[in-house]
XYZ file of C-alpha atoms in Angstrom:
399
model
C -29.367 -14.038 47.434
C -28.390 -10.448 46.875
C -26.601 -11.343 43.625
C -29.642 -13.269 42.348
C -31.927 -10.350 43.162
C -29.616 -7.984 41.258
C -29.548 -10.335 38.264
C -33.341 -10.673 38.250
C -33.663 -6.912 38.503
C -31.443 -6.363 35.464
C -33.376 -8.942 33.442
C -36.649 -7.275 34.390
C -35.328 -3.888 33.257
C -34.125 -5.442 30.010
C -37.523 -7.027 29.374
C -39.164 -3.684 30.121
C -36.958 -1.960 27.533
C -37.800 -4.506 24.830
C -41.565 -4.888 24.848
C -43.825 -5.589 21.894
C -44.486 -2.326 20.064
C -47.099 -1.489 17.469
C -47.063 1.375 14.982
C -49.821 2.394 12.614
C -49.548 4.140 9.267
C -52.395 5.947 7.502
C -52.269 6.108 3.684
C -55.126 6.989 1.311
C -57.694 6.448 4.053
C -56.323 3.045 4.996
C -54.663 2.217 8.303
C -51.895 -0.370 8.481
C -50.334 -1.740 11.644
C -46.668 -2.676 12.003
C -45.626 -4.813 14.933
C -42.070 -5.077 16.275
C -41.828 -7.935 18.730
C -39.562 -7.817 21.773
C -37.618 -10.770 20.337
C -36.911 -8.932 17.087
C -35.828 -5.799 18.971
C -33.411 -7.857 21.090
C -31.919 -9.458 17.980
C -31.367 -6.063 16.345
C -29.828 -4.653 19.540
C -27.642 -7.749 19.891
C -26.464 -7.436 16.279
C -25.556 -3.783 16.794
C -23.700 -4.684 20.008
C -21.720 -7.391 18.198
C -20.764 -5.003 15.368
C -19.690 -2.352 17.895
C -17.695 -4.961 19.815
C -15.860 -6.109 16.680
C -15.172 -2.482 15.740
C -13.761 -1.774 19.209
C -11.518 -4.869 19.080
C -10.173 -3.911 15.628
C -9.598 -0.300 16.748
C -7.804 -1.471 19.888
C -5.607 -3.868 17.880
C -4.671 -1.099 15.426
C -3.874 1.284 18.285
C -1.677 -1.309 20.008
C 0.107 -2.018 16.712
C 0.768 1.699 16.114
C 2.089 2.118 19.655
C 4.360 -0.911 19.186
C 5.722 0.448 15.885
C 6.235 3.891 17.434
C 8.106 2.446 20.426
C 10.326 0.381 18.087
C 11.130 3.484 16.040
C 11.930 5.463 19.187
C 14.213 2.678 20.411
C 15.998 2.588 17.041
C 16.393 6.391 17.070
C 17.846 6.286 20.580
C 20.256 3.502 19.591
C 21.244 5.438 16.468
C 21.966 8.605 18.462
C 24.041 6.645 20.968
C 26.141 4.863 18.317
C 26.705 8.098 16.377
C 27.722 10.132 19.436
C 31.245 11.549 19.574
C 32.038 9.606 22.756
C 31.209 6.236 21.221
C 33.073 7.061 18.044
C 36.187 8.057 20.026
C 35.961 4.821 22.009
C 35.782 2.710 18.841
C 38.740 4.559 17.293
C 40.828 4.058 20.431
C 40.083 0.341 20.445
C 41.247 -0.127 16.854
C 41.708 2.369 14.034
C 42.223 -0.522 11.619
C 38.941 -2.067 12.768
C 37.087 1.196 12.178
C 38.609 1.492 8.691
C 37.452 -2.043 7.874
C 33.941 -1.294 9.185
C 33.752 1.906 7.134
C 34.732 0.041 3.994
C 32.060 -2.599 4.609
C 29.517 0.110 5.448
C 30.319 1.849 2.151
C 29.666 -1.417 0.311
C 26.364 -1.797 2.173
C 25.351 1.770 1.301
C 26.122 1.213 -2.372
C 24.217 -2.081 -2.424
C 21.131 -0.626 -0.700
C 21.187 2.468 -2.911
C 21.475 0.565 -6.201
C 18.721 -1.842 -5.157
C 16.116 0.774 -4.308
C 17.002 4.162 -5.789
C 19.780 3.908 -8.355
C 22.948 5.970 -8.529
C 21.330 8.938 -10.274
C 18.464 9.105 -7.761
C 20.862 8.808 -4.834
C 23.039 11.642 -6.139
C 19.985 13.877 -6.524
C 18.609 13.062 -3.077
C 21.934 13.658 -1.362
C 22.794 16.962 -3.039
C 19.668 19.077 -2.621
C 19.672 19.612 1.135
C 21.667 21.808 3.457
C 23.267 20.301 6.541
C 20.961 19.956 9.536
C 22.208 20.840 13.026
C 22.602 17.140 13.797
C 24.619 16.559 10.624
C 26.816 19.607 11.243
C 27.508 18.265 14.740
C 28.672 14.957 13.240
C 31.217 16.831 11.131
C 32.288 19.010 14.070
C 32.851 15.901 16.183
C 35.685 14.896 13.851
C 37.798 17.572 15.558
C 37.329 15.836 18.915
C 38.338 12.508 17.391
C 41.394 14.064 15.692
C 42.473 15.636 18.985
C 42.056 12.350 20.860
C 43.551 10.102 18.173
C 46.176 11.657 15.874
C 45.883 10.547 12.235
C 42.204 9.538 12.467
C 40.724 12.729 11.009
C 40.177 11.389 7.472
C 38.474 8.255 8.741
C 36.284 10.314 11.094
C 35.224 12.634 8.261
C 34.456 9.656 6.012
C 32.340 8.089 8.737
C 30.438 11.354 9.307
C 29.743 11.800 5.611
C 28.536 8.200 5.293
C 26.082 8.770 8.142
C 24.925 12.094 6.639
C 24.441 10.466 3.233
C 22.366 7.656 4.794
C 20.236 10.149 6.740
C 19.534 12.190 3.605
C 18.566 9.099 1.654
C 16.270 8.111 4.535
C 14.487 11.480 4.393
C 14.203 11.235 0.596
C 12.714 7.733 0.912
C 10.241 8.902 3.562
C 9.143 11.785 1.322
C 8.573 9.435 -1.606
C 6.710 7.063 0.714
C 4.340 9.857 1.772
C 3.699 10.779 -1.866
C 2.913 7.152 -2.732
C 0.636 6.787 0.330
C -1.263 9.949 -0.590
C -1.677 8.813 -4.202
C -2.972 5.376 -3.142
C -5.517 6.968 -0.775
C -6.835 9.122 -3.623
C -7.753 5.912 -5.427
C -9.992 5.169 -2.434
C -7.646 2.454 -1.134
C -5.963 2.022 2.246
C -2.189 1.671 1.692
C -1.682 -0.206 4.984
C -4.357 -2.796 4.178
C -3.223 -3.041 0.563
C 0.381 -3.818 1.548
C -0.347 -5.609 4.844
C -1.151 -9.199 5.700
C 0.925 -12.254 6.455
C 2.898 -11.975 3.206
C 4.386 -8.644 4.342
C 6.126 -10.385 7.247
C 7.075 -13.570 5.364
C 10.857 -13.607 5.043
C 13.608 -16.212 4.799
C 16.682 -17.398 2.952
C 20.309 -18.176 3.816
C 22.275 -15.742 5.987
C 24.468 -13.461 3.871
C 25.366 -10.565 6.209
C 26.505 -7.163 4.974
C 29.491 -7.434 7.312
C 31.763 -10.428 7.102
C 31.815 -11.125 10.845
C 28.006 -11.068 11.069
C 27.827 -7.935 13.243
C 24.566 -6.039 13.506
C 23.730 -3.523 10.811
C 24.587 0.018 11.884
C 21.344 1.628 13.211
C 21.580 4.470 10.672
C 21.762 1.924 7.844
C 19.007 -0.116 9.466
C 16.711 2.914 9.501
C 17.624 3.620 5.856
C 16.909 0.022 4.877
C 13.497 0.078 6.603
C 12.579 3.403 4.948
C 13.638 2.182 1.492
C 11.787 -1.126 1.824
C 8.593 0.702 2.839
C 9.043 3.141 -0.063
C 9.683 0.323 -2.528
C 6.627 -1.649 -1.371
C 4.283 1.344 -1.672
C 5.670 2.491 -5.024
C 5.309 -1.017 -6.467
C 1.760 -1.098 -5.093
C 1.023 2.271 -6.697
C 2.301 1.080 -10.091
C 0.065 -1.996 -9.848
C -3.126 0.044 -9.399
C -5.107 0.022 -12.690
C -5.537 3.683 -13.665
C -5.201 3.690 -17.465
C -8.251 3.550 -19.727
C -8.701 0.019 -21.121
C -9.671 1.446 -24.513
C -9.329 4.735 -26.376
C -13.043 5.479 -25.988
C -15.057 7.283 -23.332
C -18.574 6.067 -24.175
C -19.804 4.184 -21.096
C -22.981 2.267 -21.898
C -23.504 0.806 -18.412
C -22.056 1.767 -15.013
C -21.074 -0.281 -11.973
C -23.844 -1.271 -9.562
C -27.425 -2.458 -9.631
C -29.217 -2.162 -12.975
C -31.997 -3.707 -15.047
C -30.611 -6.843 -16.673
C -30.619 -6.430 -20.494
C -31.870 -10.011 -21.002
C -34.312 -10.722 -18.168
C -35.381 -7.166 -17.338
C -35.034 -7.911 -13.633
C -32.769 -6.194 -11.139
C -29.160 -7.439 -11.168
C -25.721 -6.455 -9.964
C -23.339 -5.217 -12.671
C -19.805 -5.866 -11.447
C -17.982 -3.585 -13.892
C -18.287 -0.830 -16.477
C -19.325 -1.359 -20.107
C -17.564 0.670 -22.815
C -19.356 0.832 -26.179
C -17.184 1.072 -29.273
C -16.414 -0.274 -32.749
C -15.793 -3.958 -33.398
C -12.062 -4.766 -33.194
C -11.169 -1.678 -31.073
C -7.846 -2.417 -29.266
C -8.281 -3.335 -25.590
C -5.352 -2.251 -23.389
C -3.975 -3.401 -20.026
C -4.936 -0.857 -17.354
C -1.741 -1.549 -15.353
C 1.349 -3.720 -15.237
C 0.639 -7.300 -14.199
C 0.517 -10.965 -15.121
C -2.160 -12.638 -17.246
C -3.814 -15.260 -15.048
C -6.583 -16.217 -17.484
C -6.972 -15.932 -21.244
C -9.829 -17.816 -22.844
C -13.593 -18.278 -22.864
C -15.503 -17.839 -19.621
C -19.195 -18.470 -19.020
C -21.215 -15.278 -19.483
C -18.112 -13.211 -20.239
C -17.215 -14.769 -23.584
C -13.586 -14.337 -24.606
C -11.939 -12.979 -21.475
C -8.571 -11.812 -20.181
C -7.817 -11.530 -16.461
C -4.697 -9.696 -15.262
C -3.429 -9.957 -11.695
C -1.597 -6.835 -10.532
C -0.537 -7.880 -7.029
C -1.787 -6.889 -3.563
C -5.148 -8.509 -4.291
C -5.921 -6.359 -7.362
C -7.223 -7.951 -10.559
C -8.758 -6.562 -13.773
C -11.049 -8.413 -16.187
C -11.602 -7.611 -19.894
C -14.627 -9.453 -21.305
C -16.738 -9.999 -24.483
C -13.583 -9.750 -26.625
C -13.557 -10.681 -30.304
C -9.870 -11.635 -30.143
C -7.305 -12.382 -27.396
C -3.711 -11.234 -27.948
C -2.054 -12.605 -24.790
C -1.511 -15.974 -23.135
C -1.892 -17.184 -19.568
C 1.263 -16.524 -17.553
C 2.417 -13.667 -19.775
C 3.674 -10.501 -18.069
C 2.181 -7.309 -19.494
C 2.937 -3.618 -19.176
C 0.349 -0.865 -18.860
C -1.023 0.042 -22.299
C -0.194 -3.302 -23.958
C -2.977 -4.562 -26.232
C -4.493 -7.675 -24.652
C -7.320 -8.168 -27.134
C -9.946 -6.554 -29.354
C -13.499 -5.408 -28.619
C -16.298 -7.763 -29.565
C -19.621 -9.192 -28.436
C -18.891 -12.755 -27.316
C -20.635 -14.338 -24.352
C -23.742 -12.872 -22.760
C -23.782 -9.624 -24.715
C -26.337 -7.548 -26.614
C -23.817 -5.694 -28.781
C -20.178 -4.793 -29.360
C -18.647 -3.485 -26.117
C -15.989 -4.078 -23.448
C -16.932 -5.212 -19.953
C -14.178 -3.932 -17.633
C -13.909 -5.077 -13.999
C -11.642 -4.261 -11.077
C -11.568 -6.695 -8.165
C -9.851 -6.401 -4.785
C -9.294 -9.709 -2.964
C -11.967 -11.287 -5.154
C -14.605 -8.607 -4.500
C -15.787 -6.406 -7.369
C -15.255 -2.682 -6.736
C -16.260 0.348 -8.777
C -13.630 0.978 -11.507
C -14.580 4.651 -11.995
C -12.392 6.094 -9.178
C -9.389 4.374 -10.785
C -10.134 5.808 -14.231
C -10.985 9.322 -13.024
C -7.964 9.946 -10.794
C -6.708 13.547 -10.761
C -3.592 14.678 -12.621
C -1.503 15.070 -9.437
C -1.836 11.359 -8.633
C -1.068 10.342 -12.210
C 2.015 12.572 -12.107
C 3.289 10.813 -8.966
C 2.646 7.460 -10.628
C 4.473 8.564 -13.788
C 7.465 9.720 -11.702
C 7.566 6.367 -9.908
C 7.451 4.505 -13.221
C 10.251 6.675 -14.629
C 12.445 6.038 -11.567
C 11.721 2.308 -11.783
C 12.694 2.244 -15.456
C 15.867 4.248 -14.746
C 16.867 1.840 -11.969
C 16.259 -1.139 -14.264
C 18.426 0.393 -16.983
C 21.228 1.101 -14.478
C 21.098 -2.498 -13.213
C 21.103 -3.857 -16.782
C 24.077 -1.645 -17.653
C 25.953 -2.793 -14.554
C 25.326 -6.473 -15.336
C 26.527 -6.007 -18.932
C 29.611 -4.163 -17.706
């Protein structure tokens, strides 16, 4: 009975909060009444409560995910410190000097493979040579004396091991610095780097087992941390390169912006999903970023159209073309001519309709085309490093 009374009391209070309300407005001597029913007020309050609930759930999930990632990183750091300690190194050397030598050789191969894949030899040499030794790195070198005292003849192997670990740590810091630069640049485009690179695809992995070490042992924690840092760096830098930031034509005359406008044919209000650039007939139209042509042909309303998919849900559309220079499935680099300006489709005159879409939703292209010079410099550096790495790999394959 007490519970029912409490429930009835709460319902009565709720009904009292949401009662029919009337408001009047006086304008030019006329009085108008606006009525907000209790039912409508409850629906609005319920909608707000649902939105707040969803927001709280998403925030909680993100917090839990960050805490999980942080705990995993702390566990890896603790494991790394334990494995790299002088005591553990002495123990391994005592068990088998030959075994340590074999491990160091395999670790060197792993380091070279990881480095060539993500940074290139020139980038690795630069990253490893610019820093002074940290206290932790100096301690690793000093520990070689303890190993030499405990195991005669092991000094050279101990120094090699220490320098391998130091090299991996320096590359890790260099990768983390480049990652931060890429993250910052992506945010200045108005995009969230975590959402842009996240999703189920980020965790989709597979393939036959081909371990770095012949016996299938676990990857050394220092190399594991390096591998994680380089993969994150590589993902973000590839994402940055895929963001369309180059002008699609060598003209700056925008005849219609993104957003709601008066339709040029009907005169009614309509959503304009891109930016229109006015220019001369036949003006070259250029790819705004590296990508793959996923459509090249006529499209209703757009006329002759080219669509380029850039990855991570980003797509650009080039419409009303007079000529198409690419084919579906073709890979294109930033600045490649994909067509020529025209007035095909639903068009009132010669111009380019340029769109940027993220996961199928049209977004304003202007922030991408008006990015500051610092961001473009980071992007240019990433592109230069990517080209250098490709040339090194091509040279190695030819050799």
